[in-house]
mmCIF file of C-alpha atoms in Angstrom:
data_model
loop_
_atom_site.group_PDB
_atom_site.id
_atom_site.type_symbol
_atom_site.label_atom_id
_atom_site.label_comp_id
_atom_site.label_asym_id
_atom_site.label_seq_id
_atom_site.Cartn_x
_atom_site.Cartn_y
_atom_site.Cartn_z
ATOM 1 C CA UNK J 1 102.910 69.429 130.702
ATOM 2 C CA UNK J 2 101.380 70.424 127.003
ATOM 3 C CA UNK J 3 100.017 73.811 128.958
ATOM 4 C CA UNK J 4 103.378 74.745 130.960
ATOM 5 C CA UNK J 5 105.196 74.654 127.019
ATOM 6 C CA UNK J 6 102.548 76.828 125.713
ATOM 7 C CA UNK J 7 102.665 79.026 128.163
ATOM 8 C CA UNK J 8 106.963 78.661 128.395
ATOM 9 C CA UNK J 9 106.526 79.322 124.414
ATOM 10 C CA UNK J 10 104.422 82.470 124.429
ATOM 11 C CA UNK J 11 106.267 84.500 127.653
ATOM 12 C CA UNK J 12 109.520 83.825 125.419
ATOM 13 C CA UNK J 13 107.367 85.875 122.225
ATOM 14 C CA UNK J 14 105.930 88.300 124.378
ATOM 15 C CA UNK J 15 110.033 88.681 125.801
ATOM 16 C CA UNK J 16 111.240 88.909 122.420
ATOM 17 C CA UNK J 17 108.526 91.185 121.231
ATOM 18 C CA UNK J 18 109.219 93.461 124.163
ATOM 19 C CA UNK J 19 113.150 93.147 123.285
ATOM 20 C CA UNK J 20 112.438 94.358 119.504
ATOM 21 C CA UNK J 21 110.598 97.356 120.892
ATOM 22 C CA UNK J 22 113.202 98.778 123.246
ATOM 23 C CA UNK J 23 115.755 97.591 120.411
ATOM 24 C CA UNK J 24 114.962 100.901 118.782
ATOM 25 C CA UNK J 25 114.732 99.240 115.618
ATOM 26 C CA UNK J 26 113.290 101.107 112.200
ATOM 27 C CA UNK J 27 111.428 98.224 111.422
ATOM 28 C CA UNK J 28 107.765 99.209 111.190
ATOM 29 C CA UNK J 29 105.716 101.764 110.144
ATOM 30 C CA UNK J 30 106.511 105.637 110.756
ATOM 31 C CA UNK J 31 104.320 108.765 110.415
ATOM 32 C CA UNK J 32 106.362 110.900 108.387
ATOM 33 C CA UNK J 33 106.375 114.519 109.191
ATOM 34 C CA UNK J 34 107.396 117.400 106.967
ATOM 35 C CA UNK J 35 109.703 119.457 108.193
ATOM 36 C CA UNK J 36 108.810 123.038 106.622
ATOM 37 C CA UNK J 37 105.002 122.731 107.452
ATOM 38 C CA UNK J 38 104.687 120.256 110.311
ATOM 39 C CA UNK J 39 101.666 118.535 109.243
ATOM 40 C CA UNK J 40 101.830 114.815 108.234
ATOM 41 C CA UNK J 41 102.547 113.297 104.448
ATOM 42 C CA UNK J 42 102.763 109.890 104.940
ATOM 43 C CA UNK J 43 103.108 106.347 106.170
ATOM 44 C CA UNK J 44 106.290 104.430 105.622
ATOM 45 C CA UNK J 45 107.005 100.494 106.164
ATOM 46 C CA UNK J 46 109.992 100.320 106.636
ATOM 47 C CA UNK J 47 111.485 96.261 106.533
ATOM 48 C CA UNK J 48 114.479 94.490 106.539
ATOM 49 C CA UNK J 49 115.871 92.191 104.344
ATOM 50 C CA UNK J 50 119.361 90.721 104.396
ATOM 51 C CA UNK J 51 120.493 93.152 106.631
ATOM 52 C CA UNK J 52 119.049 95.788 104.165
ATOM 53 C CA UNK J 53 116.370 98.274 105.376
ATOM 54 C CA UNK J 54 113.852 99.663 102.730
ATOM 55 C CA UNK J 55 111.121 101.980 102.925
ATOM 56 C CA UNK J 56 107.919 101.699 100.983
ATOM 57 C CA UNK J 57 105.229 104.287 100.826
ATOM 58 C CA UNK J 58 101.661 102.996 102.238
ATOM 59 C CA UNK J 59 99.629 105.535 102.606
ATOM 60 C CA UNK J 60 99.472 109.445 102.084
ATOM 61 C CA UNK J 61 97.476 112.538 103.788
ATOM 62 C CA UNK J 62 96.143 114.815 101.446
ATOM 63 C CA UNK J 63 94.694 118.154 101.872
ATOM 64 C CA UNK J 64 90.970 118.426 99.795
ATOM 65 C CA UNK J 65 91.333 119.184 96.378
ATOM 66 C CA UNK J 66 94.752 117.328 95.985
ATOM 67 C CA UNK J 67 94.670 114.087 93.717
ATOM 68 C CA UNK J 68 94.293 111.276 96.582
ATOM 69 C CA UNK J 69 96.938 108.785 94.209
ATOM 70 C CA UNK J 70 99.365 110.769 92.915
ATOM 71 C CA UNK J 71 102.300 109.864 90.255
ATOM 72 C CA UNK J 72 105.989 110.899 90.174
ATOM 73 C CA UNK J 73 106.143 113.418 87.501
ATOM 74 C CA UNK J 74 109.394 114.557 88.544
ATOM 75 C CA UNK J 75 111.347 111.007 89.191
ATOM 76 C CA UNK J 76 113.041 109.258 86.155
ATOM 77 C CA UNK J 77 114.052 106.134 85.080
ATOM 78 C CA UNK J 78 111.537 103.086 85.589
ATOM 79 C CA UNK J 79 109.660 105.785 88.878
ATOM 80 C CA UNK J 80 108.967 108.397 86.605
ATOM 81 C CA UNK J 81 104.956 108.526 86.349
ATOM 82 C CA UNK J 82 104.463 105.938 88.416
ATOM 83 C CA UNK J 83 101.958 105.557 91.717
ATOM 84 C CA UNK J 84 103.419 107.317 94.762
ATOM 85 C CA UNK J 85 101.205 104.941 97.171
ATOM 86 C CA UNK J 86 103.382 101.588 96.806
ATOM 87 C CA UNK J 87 106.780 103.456 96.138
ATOM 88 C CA UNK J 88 109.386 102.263 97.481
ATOM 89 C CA UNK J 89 111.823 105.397 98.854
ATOM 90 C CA UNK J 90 114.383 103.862 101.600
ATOM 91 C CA UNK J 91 116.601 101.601 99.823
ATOM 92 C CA UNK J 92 120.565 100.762 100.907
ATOM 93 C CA UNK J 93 119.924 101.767 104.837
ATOM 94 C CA UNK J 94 122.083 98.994 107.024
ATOM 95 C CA UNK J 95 123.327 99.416 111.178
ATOM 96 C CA UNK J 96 126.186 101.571 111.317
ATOM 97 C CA UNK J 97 126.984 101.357 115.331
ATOM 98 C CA UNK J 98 123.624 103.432 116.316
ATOM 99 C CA UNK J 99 122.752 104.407 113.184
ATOM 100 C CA UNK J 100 121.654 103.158 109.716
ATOM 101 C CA UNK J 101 123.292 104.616 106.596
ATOM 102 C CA UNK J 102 124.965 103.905 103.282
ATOM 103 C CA UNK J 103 121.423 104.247 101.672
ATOM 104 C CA UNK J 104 119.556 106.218 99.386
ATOM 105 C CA UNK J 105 116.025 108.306 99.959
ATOM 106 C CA UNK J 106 113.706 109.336 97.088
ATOM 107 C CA UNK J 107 111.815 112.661 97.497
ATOM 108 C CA UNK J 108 108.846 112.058 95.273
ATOM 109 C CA UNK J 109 107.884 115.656 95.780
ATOM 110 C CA UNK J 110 110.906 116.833 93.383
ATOM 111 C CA UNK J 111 111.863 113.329 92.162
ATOM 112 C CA UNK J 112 115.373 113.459 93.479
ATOM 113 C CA UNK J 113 117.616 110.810 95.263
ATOM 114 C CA UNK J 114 119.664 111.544 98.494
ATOM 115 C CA UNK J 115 122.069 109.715 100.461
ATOM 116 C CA UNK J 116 120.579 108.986 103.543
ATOM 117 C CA UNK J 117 121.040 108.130 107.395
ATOM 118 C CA UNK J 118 118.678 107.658 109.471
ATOM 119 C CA UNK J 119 118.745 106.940 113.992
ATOM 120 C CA UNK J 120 115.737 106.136 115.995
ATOM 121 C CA UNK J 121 115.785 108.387 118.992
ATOM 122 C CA UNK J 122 112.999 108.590 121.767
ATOM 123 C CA UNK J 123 112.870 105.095 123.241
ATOM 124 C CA UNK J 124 112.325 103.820 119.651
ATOM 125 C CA UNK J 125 109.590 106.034 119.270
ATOM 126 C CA UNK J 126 110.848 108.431 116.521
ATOM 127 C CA UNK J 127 112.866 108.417 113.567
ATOM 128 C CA UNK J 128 115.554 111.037 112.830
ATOM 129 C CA UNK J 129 115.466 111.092 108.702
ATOM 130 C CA UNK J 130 118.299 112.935 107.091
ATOM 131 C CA UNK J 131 118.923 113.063 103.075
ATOM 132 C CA UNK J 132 121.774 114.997 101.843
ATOM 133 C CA UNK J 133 123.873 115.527 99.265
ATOM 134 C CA UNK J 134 127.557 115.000 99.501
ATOM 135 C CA UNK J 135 128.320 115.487 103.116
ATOM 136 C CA UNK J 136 125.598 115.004 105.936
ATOM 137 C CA UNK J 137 126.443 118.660 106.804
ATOM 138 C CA UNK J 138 124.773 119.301 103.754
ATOM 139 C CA UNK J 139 121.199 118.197 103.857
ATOM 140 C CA UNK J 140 117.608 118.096 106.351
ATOM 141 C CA UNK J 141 116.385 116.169 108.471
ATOM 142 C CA UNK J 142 112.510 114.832 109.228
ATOM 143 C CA UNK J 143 111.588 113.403 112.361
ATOM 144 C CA UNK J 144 109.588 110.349 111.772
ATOM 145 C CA UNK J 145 106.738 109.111 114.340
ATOM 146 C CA UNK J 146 105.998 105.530 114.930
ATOM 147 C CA UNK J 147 102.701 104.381 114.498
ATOM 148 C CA UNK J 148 102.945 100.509 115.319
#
């Protein structure tokens, strides 16, 4: 009886799991791509807490020669000079029908704060990332590759 509950117990995590997946949530950690040059900057973690998504900075791909932990000359306030590895960027982002908005991004390249929105597309398997300022209309967007 003991082995039919474990068993009952981990098909419903491995359901669930599969469920989250197919979900097309943001939650997890995304590749992030840059739009101009195509080549990868990043990875985000991107978690959730009281219905809030934020995005921290884990890791970044440098090209030789470039300083491997770099600081954010250009933000201000309490960011400026600090770490770019550990940052967090995504902060505000909740569901919006299909998509998550009402946040704010950080570009740590230029130190400036966009409004964001963000929808996973491909089966959960990318992440349309748009900053603007204003109006949507009036922005970019990155497309974001899961990595978990």
């Amino acid at each position: 009886m003991r082995r039919l509950v474990t068993l009952s117990l981990a098909a419903g995590a491995l359901v669930a799991a599969s469920a989250m997946a197919q979900d097309g949530t943001p939650i997890g950690v995304w590749k992030t791509i840059d739009d101009e040059s195509g080549k990868p900057k990043s990875l985000v973690r991107i978690t959730e807490s009281n219905g809030e998504l934020r995005g921290k900075i884990e890791k970044l791909f440098r090209e030789p020669g470039e300083d491997p932990n770099p600081k954010c000359e250009k933000c201000e306030g309490a960011l400026k000079d600090q770490p770019v590895i550990g940052m967090t960027i995504i902060t505000g982002m909740k569901k919006d029908g299909s998509e998550y908005n009402g946040g704010q991004i950080l570009d740590p390249n230029n130190g400036k704060v966009y409004k964001s929105k963000m929808t996973v597309v491909d089966g959960g398997k990318k992440l349309d990332v748009r900053g603007y300022i204003g109006v949507p209309m009036l922005g970019r967007t990155q497309t974001w590759v899961r990595q978990e």
